Coordinates of C-alpha atoms in Angstrom, one line a residue:
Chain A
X324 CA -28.2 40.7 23.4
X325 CA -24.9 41.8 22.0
X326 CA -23.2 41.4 19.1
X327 CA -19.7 41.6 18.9
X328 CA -17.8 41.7 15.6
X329 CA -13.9 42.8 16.6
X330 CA -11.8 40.1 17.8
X331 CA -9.7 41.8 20.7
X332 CA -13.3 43.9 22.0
X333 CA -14.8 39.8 22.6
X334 CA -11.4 38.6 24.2
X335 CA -10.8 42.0 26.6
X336 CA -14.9 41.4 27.3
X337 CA -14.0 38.0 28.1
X338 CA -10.9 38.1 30.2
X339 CA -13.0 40.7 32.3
X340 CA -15.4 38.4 33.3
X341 CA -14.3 34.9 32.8
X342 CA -12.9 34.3 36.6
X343 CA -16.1 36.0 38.0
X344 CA -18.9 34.7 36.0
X345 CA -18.9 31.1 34.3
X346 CA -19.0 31.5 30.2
X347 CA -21.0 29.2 28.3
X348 CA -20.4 29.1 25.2
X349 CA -22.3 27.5 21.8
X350 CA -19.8 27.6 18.5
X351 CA -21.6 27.6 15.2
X352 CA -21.4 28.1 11.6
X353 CA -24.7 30.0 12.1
X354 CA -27.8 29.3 9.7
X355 CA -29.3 28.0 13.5
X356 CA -32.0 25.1 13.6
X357 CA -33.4 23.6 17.0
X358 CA -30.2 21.5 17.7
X359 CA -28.0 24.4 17.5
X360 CA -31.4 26.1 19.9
X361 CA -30.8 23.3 22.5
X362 CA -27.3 23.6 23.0
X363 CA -28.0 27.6 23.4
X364 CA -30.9 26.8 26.0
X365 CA -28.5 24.5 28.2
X366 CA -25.7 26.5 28.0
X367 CA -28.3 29.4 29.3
X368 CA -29.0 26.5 32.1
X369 CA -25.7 25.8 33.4
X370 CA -23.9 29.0 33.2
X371 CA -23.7 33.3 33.9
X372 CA -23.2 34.8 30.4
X373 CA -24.1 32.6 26.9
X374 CA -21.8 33.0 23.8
X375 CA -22.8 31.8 20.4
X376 CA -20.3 32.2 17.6
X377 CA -21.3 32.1 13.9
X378 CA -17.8 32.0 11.9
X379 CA -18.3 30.1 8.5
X380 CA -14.4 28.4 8.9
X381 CA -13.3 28.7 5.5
X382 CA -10.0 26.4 6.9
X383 CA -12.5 23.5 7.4
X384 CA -13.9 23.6 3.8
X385 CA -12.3 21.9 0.9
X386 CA -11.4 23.5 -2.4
X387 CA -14.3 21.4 -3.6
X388 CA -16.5 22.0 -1.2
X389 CA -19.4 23.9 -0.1
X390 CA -17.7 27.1 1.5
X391 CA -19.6 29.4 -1.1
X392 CA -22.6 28.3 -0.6
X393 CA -23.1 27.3 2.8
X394 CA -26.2 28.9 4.2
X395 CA -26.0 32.5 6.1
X396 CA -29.0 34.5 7.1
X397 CA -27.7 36.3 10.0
X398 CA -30.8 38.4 10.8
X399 CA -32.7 35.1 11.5
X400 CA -30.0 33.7 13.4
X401 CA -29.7 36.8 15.6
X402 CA -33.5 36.4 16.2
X403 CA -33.4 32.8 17.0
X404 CA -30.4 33.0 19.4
X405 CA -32.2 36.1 21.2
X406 CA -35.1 34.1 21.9
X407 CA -33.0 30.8 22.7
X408 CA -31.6 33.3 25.8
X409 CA -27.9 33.9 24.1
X410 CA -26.4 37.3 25.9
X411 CA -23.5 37.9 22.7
X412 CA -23.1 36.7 19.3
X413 CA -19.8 36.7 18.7
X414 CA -19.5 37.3 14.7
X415 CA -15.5 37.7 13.3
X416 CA -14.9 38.4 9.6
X417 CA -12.6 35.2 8.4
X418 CA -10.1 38.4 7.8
X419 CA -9.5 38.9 11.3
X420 CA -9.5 35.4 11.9
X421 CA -7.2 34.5 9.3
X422 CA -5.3 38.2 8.7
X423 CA -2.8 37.7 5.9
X424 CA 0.2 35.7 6.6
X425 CA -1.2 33.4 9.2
X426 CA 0.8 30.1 9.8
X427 CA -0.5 27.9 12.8
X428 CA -2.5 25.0 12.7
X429 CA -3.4 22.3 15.1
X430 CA -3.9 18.3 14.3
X431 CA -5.2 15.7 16.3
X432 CA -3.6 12.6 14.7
X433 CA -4.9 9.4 14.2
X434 CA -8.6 10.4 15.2
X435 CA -8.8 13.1 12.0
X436 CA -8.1 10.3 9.1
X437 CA -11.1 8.0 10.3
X438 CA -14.5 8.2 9.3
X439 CA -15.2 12.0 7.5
X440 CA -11.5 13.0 7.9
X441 CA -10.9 10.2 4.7
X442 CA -13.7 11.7 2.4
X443 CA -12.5 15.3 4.0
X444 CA -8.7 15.7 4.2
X445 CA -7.9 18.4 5.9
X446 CA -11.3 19.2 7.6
X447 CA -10.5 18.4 11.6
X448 CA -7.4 20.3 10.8
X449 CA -9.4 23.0 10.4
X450 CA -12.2 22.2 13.0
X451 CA -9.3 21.6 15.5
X452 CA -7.3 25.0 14.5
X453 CA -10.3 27.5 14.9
X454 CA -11.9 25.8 18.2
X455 CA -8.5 26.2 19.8
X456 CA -9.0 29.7 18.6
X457 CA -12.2 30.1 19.5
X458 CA -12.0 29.2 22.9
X459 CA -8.7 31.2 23.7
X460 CA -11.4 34.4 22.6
X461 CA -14.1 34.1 24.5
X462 CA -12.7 32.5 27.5
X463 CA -15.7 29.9 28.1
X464 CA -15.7 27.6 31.4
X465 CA -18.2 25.2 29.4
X466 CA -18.5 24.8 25.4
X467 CA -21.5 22.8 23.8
X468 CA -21.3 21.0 21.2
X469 CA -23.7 18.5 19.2
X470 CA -23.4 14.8 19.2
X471 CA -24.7 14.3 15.2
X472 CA -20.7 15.3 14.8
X473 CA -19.3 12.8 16.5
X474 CA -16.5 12.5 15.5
X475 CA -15.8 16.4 15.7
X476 CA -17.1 16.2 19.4
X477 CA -14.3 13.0 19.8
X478 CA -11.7 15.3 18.5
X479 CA -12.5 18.3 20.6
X480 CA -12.5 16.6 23.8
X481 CA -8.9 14.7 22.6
X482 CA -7.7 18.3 21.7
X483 CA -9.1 20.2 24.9
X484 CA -7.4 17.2 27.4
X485 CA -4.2 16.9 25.2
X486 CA -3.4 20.9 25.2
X487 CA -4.8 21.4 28.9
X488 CA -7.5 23.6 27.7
X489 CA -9.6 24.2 30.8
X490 CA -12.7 24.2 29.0
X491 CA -15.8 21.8 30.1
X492 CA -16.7 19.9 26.7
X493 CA -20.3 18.9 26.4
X494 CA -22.1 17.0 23.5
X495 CA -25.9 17.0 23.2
X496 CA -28.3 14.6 22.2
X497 CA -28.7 14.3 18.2
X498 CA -31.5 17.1 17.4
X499 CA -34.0 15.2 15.2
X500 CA -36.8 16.5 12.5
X501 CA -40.4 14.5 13.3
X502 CA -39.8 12.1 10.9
X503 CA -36.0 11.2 12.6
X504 CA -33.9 13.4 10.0
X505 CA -31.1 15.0 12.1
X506 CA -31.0 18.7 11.9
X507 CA -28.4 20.3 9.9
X508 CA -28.2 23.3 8.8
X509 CA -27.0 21.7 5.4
X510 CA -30.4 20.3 4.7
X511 CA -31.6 23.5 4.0
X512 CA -29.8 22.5 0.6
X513 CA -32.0 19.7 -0.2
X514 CA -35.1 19.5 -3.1
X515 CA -38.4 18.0 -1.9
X516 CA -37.7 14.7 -3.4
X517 CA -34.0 14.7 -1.5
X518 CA -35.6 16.0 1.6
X519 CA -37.9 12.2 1.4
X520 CA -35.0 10.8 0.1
X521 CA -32.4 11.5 2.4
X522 CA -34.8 9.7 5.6
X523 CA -32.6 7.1 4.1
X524 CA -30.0 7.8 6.5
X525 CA -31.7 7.7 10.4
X526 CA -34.2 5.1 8.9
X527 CA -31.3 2.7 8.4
X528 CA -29.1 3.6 11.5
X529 CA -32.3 2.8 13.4
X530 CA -32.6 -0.6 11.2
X531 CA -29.1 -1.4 12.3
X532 CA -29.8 -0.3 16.1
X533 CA -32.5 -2.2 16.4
X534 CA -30.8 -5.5 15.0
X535 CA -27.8 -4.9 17.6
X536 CA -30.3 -4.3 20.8
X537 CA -32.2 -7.9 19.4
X538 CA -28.9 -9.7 19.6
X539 CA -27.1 -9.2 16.7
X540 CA -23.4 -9.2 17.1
X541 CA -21.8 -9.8 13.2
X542 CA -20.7 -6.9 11.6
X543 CA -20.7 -8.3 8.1
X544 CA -24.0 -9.3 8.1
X545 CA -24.8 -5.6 10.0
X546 CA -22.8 -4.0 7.6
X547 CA -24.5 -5.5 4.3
X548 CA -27.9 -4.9 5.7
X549 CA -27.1 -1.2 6.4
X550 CA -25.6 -1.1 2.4
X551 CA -28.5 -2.4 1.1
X552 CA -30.7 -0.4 2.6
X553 CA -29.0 2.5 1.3
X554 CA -28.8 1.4 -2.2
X555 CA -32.6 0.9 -2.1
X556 CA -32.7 4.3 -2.2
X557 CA -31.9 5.4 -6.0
X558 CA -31.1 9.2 -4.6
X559 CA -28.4 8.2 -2.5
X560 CA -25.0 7.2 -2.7
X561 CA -23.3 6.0 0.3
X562 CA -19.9 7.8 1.5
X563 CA -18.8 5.5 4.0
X564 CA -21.1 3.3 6.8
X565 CA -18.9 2.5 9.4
X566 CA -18.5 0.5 13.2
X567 CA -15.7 2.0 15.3
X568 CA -14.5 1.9 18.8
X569 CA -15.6 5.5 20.2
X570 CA -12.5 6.4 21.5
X571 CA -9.6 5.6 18.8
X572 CA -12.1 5.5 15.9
X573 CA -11.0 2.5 14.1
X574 CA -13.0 0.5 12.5
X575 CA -13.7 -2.6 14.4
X576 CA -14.1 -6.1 13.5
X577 CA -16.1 -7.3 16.6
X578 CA -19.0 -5.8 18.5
X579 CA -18.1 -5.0 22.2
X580 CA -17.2 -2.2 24.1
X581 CA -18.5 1.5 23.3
X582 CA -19.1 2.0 19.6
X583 CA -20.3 4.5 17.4
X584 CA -22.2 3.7 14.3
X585 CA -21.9 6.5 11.5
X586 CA -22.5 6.9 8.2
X587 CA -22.4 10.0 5.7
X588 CA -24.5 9.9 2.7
X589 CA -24.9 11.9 -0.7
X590 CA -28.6 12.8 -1.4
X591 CA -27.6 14.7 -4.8
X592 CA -25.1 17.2 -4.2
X593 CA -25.9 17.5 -0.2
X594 CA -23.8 15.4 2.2
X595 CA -25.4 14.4 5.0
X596 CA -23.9 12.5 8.5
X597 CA -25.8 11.1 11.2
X598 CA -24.8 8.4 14.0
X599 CA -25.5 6.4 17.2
X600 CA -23.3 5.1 20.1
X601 CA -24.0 2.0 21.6
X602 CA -22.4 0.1 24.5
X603 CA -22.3 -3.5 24.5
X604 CA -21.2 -5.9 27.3
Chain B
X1388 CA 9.0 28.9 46.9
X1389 CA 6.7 26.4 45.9
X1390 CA 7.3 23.1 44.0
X1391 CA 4.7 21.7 42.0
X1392 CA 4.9 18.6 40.0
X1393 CA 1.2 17.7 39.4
X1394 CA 0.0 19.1 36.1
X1395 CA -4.0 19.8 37.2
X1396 CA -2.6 21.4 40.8
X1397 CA -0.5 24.3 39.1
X1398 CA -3.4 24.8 36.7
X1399 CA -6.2 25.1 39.8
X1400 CA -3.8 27.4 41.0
X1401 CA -3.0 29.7 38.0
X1402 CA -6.9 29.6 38.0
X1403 CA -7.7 31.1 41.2
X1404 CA -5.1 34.0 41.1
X1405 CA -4.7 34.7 37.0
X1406 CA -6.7 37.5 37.5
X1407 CA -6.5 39.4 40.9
X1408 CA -2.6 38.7 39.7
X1409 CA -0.2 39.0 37.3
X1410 CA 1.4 35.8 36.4
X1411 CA 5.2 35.8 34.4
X1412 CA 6.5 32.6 33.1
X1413 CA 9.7 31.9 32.4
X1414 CA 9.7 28.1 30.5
X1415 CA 13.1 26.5 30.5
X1416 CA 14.7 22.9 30.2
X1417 CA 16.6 23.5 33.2
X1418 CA 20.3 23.0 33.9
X1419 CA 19.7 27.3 34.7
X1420 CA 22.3 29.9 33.8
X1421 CA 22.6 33.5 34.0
X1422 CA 20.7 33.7 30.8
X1423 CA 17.6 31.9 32.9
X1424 CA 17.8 33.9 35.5
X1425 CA 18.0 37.6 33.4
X1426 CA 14.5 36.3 32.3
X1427 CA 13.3 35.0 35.9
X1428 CA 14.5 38.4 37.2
X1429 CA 12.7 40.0 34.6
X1430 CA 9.6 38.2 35.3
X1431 CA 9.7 39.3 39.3
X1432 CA 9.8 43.1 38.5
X1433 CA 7.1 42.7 35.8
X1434 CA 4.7 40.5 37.7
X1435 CA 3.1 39.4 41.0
X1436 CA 3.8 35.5 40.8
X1437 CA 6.7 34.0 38.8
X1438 CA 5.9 30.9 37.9
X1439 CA 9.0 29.2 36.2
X1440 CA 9.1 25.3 34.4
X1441 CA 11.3 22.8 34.0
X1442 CA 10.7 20.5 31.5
X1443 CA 12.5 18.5 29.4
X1444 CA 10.5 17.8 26.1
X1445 CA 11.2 14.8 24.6
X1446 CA 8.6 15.4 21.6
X1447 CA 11.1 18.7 20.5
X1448 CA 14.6 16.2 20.2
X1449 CA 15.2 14.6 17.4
X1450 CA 15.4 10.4 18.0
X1451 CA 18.7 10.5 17.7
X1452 CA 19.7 13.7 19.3
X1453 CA 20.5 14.4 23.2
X1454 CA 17.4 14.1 24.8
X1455 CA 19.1 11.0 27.0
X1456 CA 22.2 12.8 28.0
X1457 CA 20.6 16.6 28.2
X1458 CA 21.7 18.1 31.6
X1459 CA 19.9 17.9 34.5
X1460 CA 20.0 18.7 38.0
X1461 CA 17.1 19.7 39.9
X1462 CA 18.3 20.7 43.1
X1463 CA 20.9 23.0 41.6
X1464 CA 18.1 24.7 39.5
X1465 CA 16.1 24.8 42.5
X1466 CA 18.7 27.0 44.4
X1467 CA 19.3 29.1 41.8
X1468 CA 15.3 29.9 41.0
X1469 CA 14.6 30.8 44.1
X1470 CA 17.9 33.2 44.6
X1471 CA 16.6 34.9 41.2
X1472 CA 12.9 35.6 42.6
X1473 CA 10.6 32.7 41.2
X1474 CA 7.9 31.7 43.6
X1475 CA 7.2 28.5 42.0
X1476 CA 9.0 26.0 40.4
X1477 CA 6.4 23.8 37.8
X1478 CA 7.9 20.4 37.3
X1479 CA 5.8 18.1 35.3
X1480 CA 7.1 14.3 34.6
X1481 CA 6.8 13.4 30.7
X1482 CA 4.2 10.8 31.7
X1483 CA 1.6 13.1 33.0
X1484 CA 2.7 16.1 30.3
X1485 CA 2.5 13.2 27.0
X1486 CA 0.0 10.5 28.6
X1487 CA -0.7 7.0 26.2
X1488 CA -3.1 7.9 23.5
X1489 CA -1.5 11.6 23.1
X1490 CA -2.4 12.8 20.0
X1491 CA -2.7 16.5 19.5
X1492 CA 0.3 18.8 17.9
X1493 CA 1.0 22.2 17.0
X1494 CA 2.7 23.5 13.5
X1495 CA 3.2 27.1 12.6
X1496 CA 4.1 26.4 8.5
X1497 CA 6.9 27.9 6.4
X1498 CA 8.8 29.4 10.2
X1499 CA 9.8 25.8 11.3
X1500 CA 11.0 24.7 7.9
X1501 CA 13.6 27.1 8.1
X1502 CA 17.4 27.3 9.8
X1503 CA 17.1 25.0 12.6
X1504 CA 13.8 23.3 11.7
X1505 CA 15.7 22.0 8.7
X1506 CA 18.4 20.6 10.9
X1507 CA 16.2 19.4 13.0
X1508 CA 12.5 18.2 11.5
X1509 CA 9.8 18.2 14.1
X1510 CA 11.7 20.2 16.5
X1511 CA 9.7 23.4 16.0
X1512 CA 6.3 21.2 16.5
X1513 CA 7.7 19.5 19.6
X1514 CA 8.3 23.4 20.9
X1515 CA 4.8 25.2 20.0
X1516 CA 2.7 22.0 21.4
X1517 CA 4.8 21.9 24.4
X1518 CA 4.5 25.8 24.3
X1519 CA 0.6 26.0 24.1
X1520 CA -0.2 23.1 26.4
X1521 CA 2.3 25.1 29.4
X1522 CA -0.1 28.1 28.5
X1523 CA -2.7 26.7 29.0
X1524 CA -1.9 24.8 32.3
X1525 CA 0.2 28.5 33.8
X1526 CA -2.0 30.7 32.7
X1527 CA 0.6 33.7 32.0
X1528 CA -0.2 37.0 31.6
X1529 CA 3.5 37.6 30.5
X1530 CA 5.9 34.9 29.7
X1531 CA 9.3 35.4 28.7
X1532 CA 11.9 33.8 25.9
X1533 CA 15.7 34.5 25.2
X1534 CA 16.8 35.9 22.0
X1535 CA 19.3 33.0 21.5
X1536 CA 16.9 30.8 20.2
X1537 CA 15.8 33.6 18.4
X1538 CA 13.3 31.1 15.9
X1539 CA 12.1 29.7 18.8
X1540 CA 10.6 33.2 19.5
X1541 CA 9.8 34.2 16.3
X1542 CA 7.5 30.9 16.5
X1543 CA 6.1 31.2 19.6
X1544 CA 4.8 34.9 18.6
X1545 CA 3.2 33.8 15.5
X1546 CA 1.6 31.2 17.4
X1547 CA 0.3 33.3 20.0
X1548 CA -0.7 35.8 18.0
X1549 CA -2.4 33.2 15.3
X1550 CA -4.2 31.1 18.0
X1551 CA -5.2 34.6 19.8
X1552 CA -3.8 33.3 23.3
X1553 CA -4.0 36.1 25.4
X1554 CA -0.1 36.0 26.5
X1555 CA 2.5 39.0 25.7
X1556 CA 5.6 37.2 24.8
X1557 CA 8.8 38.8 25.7
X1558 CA 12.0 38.4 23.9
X1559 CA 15.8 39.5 26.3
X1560 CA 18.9 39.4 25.0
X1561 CA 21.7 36.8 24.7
X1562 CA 23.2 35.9 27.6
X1563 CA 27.3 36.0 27.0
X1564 CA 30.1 34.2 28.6
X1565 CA 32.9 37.1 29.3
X1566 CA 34.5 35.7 26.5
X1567 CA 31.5 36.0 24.2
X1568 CA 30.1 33.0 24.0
X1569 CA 26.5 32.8 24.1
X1570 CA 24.9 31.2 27.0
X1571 CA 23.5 27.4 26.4
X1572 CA 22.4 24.7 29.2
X1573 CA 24.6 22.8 26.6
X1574 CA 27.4 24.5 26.9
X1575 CA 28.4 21.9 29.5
X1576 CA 29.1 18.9 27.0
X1577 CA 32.0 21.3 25.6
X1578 CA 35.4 19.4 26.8
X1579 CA 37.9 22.0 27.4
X1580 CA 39.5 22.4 24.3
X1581 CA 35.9 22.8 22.7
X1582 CA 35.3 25.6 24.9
X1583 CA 37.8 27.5 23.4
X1584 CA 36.7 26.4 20.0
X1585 CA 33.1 27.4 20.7
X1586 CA 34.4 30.8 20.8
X1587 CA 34.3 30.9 16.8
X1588 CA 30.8 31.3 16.9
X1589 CA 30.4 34.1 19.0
X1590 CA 33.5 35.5 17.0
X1591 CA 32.2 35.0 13.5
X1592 CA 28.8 36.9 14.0
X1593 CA 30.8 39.9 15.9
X1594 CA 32.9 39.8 12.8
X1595 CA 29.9 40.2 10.6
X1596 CA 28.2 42.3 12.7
X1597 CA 30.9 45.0 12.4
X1598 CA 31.4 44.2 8.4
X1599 CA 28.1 45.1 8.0
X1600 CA 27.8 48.3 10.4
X1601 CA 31.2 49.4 8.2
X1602 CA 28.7 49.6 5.0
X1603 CA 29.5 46.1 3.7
X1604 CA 25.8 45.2 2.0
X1605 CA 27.4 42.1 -0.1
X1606 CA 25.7 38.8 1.3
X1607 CA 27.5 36.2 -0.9
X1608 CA 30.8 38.4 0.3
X1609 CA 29.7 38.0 4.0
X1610 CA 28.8 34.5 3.6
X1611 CA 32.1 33.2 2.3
X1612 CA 33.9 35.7 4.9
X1613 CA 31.6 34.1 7.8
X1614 CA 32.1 30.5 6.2
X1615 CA 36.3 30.9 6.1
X1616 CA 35.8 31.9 9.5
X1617 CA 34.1 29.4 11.0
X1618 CA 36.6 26.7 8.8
X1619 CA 39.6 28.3 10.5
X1620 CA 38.4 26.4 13.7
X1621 CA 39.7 22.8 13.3
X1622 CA 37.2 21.6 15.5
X1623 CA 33.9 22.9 14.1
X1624 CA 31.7 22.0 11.5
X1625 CA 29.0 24.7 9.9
X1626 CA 25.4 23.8 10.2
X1627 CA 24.2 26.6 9.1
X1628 CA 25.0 30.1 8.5
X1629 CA 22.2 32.3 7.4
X1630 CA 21.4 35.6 6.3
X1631 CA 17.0 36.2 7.1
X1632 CA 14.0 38.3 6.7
X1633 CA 13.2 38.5 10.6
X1634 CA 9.7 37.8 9.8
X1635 CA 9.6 35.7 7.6
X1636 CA 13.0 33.9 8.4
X1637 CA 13.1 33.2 4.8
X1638 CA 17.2 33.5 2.8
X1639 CA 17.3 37.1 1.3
X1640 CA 19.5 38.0 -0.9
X1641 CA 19.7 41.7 -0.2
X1642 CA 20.2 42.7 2.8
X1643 CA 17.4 45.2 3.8
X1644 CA 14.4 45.8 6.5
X1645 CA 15.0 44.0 9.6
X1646 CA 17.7 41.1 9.6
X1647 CA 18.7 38.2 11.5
X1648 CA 21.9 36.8 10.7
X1649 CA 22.1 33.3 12.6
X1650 CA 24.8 30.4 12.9
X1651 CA 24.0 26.7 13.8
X1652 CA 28.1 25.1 14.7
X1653 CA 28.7 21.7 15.7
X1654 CA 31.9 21.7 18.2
X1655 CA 32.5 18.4 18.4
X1656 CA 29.0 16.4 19.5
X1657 CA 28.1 19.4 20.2
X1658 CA 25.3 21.6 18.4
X1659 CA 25.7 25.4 19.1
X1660 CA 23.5 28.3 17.9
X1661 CA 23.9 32.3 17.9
X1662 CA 22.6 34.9 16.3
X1663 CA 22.1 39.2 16.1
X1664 CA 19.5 40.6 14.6
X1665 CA 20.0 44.1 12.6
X1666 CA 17.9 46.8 10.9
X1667 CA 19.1 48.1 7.8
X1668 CA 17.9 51.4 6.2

């Protein structure tokens, strides 16, 4: 496996290739658990040569936010990525990414306010602007991502079909922990208690799943079910719980067509998201 | 000479031959002059395929500027493109380019606020979306600009070079009229007597131009000289005319480093831009 730190030597190794060999390729923020595995292994599946970047986006981070602190333990990643059958890691200092002076930014309107784009202003901005920038590096004929962002996998696909990017997006299952907490690397963040606490979160989208597939079709009733459930909980604090139509995001008053059900949560200082789509007739 | 309208057809095909060959792109709104076809003939001796658009870009005209009325003849463009060298003529409808739901736009900060972009707001967005998304679709390996819109340029390389697109961006002269006056698809709203009129602008930068290369370093001097000039002309009205850092295209006030001195004139309903750029020791 290679790793490859220098913009222009991953783009020159990518243009070489890309029209003779297909590209898969797995962007990350790094600190890798079994989701980010997954998307590595069927990437290894489906295509000649596997890319995983790890680029920490500062552009994606708030001034509040976790930036700082996020998780990094390259070392392990590099380990985990070898054995998941990646061929490059693809590794950029956010200096060359964002060299002094740099001006361009890309926004997906409408679909970045919903959902984590109101408690997050500026966030899909960011997501948007360094996938674009991602995939004009390394060139990929299929990019992976995971569905637990949803609404960053909504985006993406918007972004790639709107600019006529010709790059294959793919979203994966959820990745869960036994219990049915969805990986994220951000969980690394939580205490023991948080780490019971925040089962708060898949334990009430499954609650809310379960009433919809019994019949259930009135989102009020759903909705205050799902709050409740939340508040039982004395570690969390609910960011938003939301029904929206899958494609525009907007919150929706009736139950029918394709919808995903999402809902970010504060255990303590960690915020965690998790969702489920679900078509009804 | 091929004509292709279909949006995924020209990109199948950049795909197959982008790289066993070198593809030049020369973008345009059509309505060609010489100017065009310096860039198209430029293209043929750099390249093995030149691929040249026509497009008309409603998201880059203001909604009450000329986006209606903007000239267009296809079959004189046609002619004309294929006389110069280009192999294929990309001609995408608006509908297929911006389908319903479009949602995704480029911005390259602080460039586009500047000369034009504060004329016209949104303008500079409209050009680096529709900029990236014909990227994407051609596949360039060189595409090529005229130094008349010389912000244009100056965007488009920031953006290629933020958003790492693997394009070289090539920037050729001003086209002139034997008279002076700088080349412009718009050129053909001017009623006679505004022909003659539009003459001030070429006339007012020359004037400049030569003030300065005779040692004159006085910018407030230049500007009122340049202003009187352009006042003279009983038909013109100043937009703007502006003394910038080339990189930046921020207002200095000393002139120094690498200059471009640009005029926006209205003759008439009729917007015109020039420019020259100069390096000063």
């Amino acid at each position: 496996m290679k790793i490859i730190r220098n913009i222009s030597s991953m783009q020159k190794y990518s243009l070489k290739c890309r029209d003779k060999k297909k590209i898969g390729f797995v962007p990350t923020m790094g600190y890798l658990h079994e989701g980010h595995l997954s998307l590595i292994k069927r990437a290894r599946k489906e295509n000649d040569i596997v890319v995983l970047s790890i680029f920490v986006n500062p552009i994606q981070f708030g001034p509040k936010e976790d930036f700082e602190k996020y998780p990094r333990d390259f070392k392990r990643d590099e380990r985990m990525s070898k054995s998941a059958g990646a061929d490059i890691i693809f590794y950029p200092s956010w200096k060359d990414m964002y060299p002094e002076g740099y001006k361009t930014y890309l926004e997906v309107k409408d679909l970045q306010d919903h959902l984590c784009g109101r408690s997050r202003p500026g966030h899909f901005k960011g997501v948007a602007t360094v996938v674009a920038k991602l995939f004009n590096i390394v060139q990929p004929f299929n990019a992976y991502f995971g569905q637990k962002d949803a609404q960053q996998c909504i985006i993406i696909k918007q972004m790639t079909r709107d600019l006529n990017i010709p790059v294959n997006i793919k979203v994966l299952e959820t990745f869960r922990e036994s219990d049915g907490l969805a990986m994220s690397s951000r969980n690394s963040y939580l205490l023991p208690k948080e780490r019971k606490a925040a089962l708060v979160v898949s334990r009430t989208l499954l609650a809310i799943k379960k009433n919809i597939l019994s019949g259930e079709r009135n989102i009020n009733l759903l909705s205050v079910k799902a709050n409740k459930l939340i508040k039982k909980e004395p570690l969390a604090r609910l960011d938003y719980f939301s029904f929206a139509d899958e494609n525009t995001l907007e919150k929706i008053t009736k139950l029918s067509g394709n919808v995903l059900v999402s809902a970010a949560v504060w255990i303590g200082k960690t915020r965690l998201i998790d969702n489920f789509r679900i078509g009804i007739k």
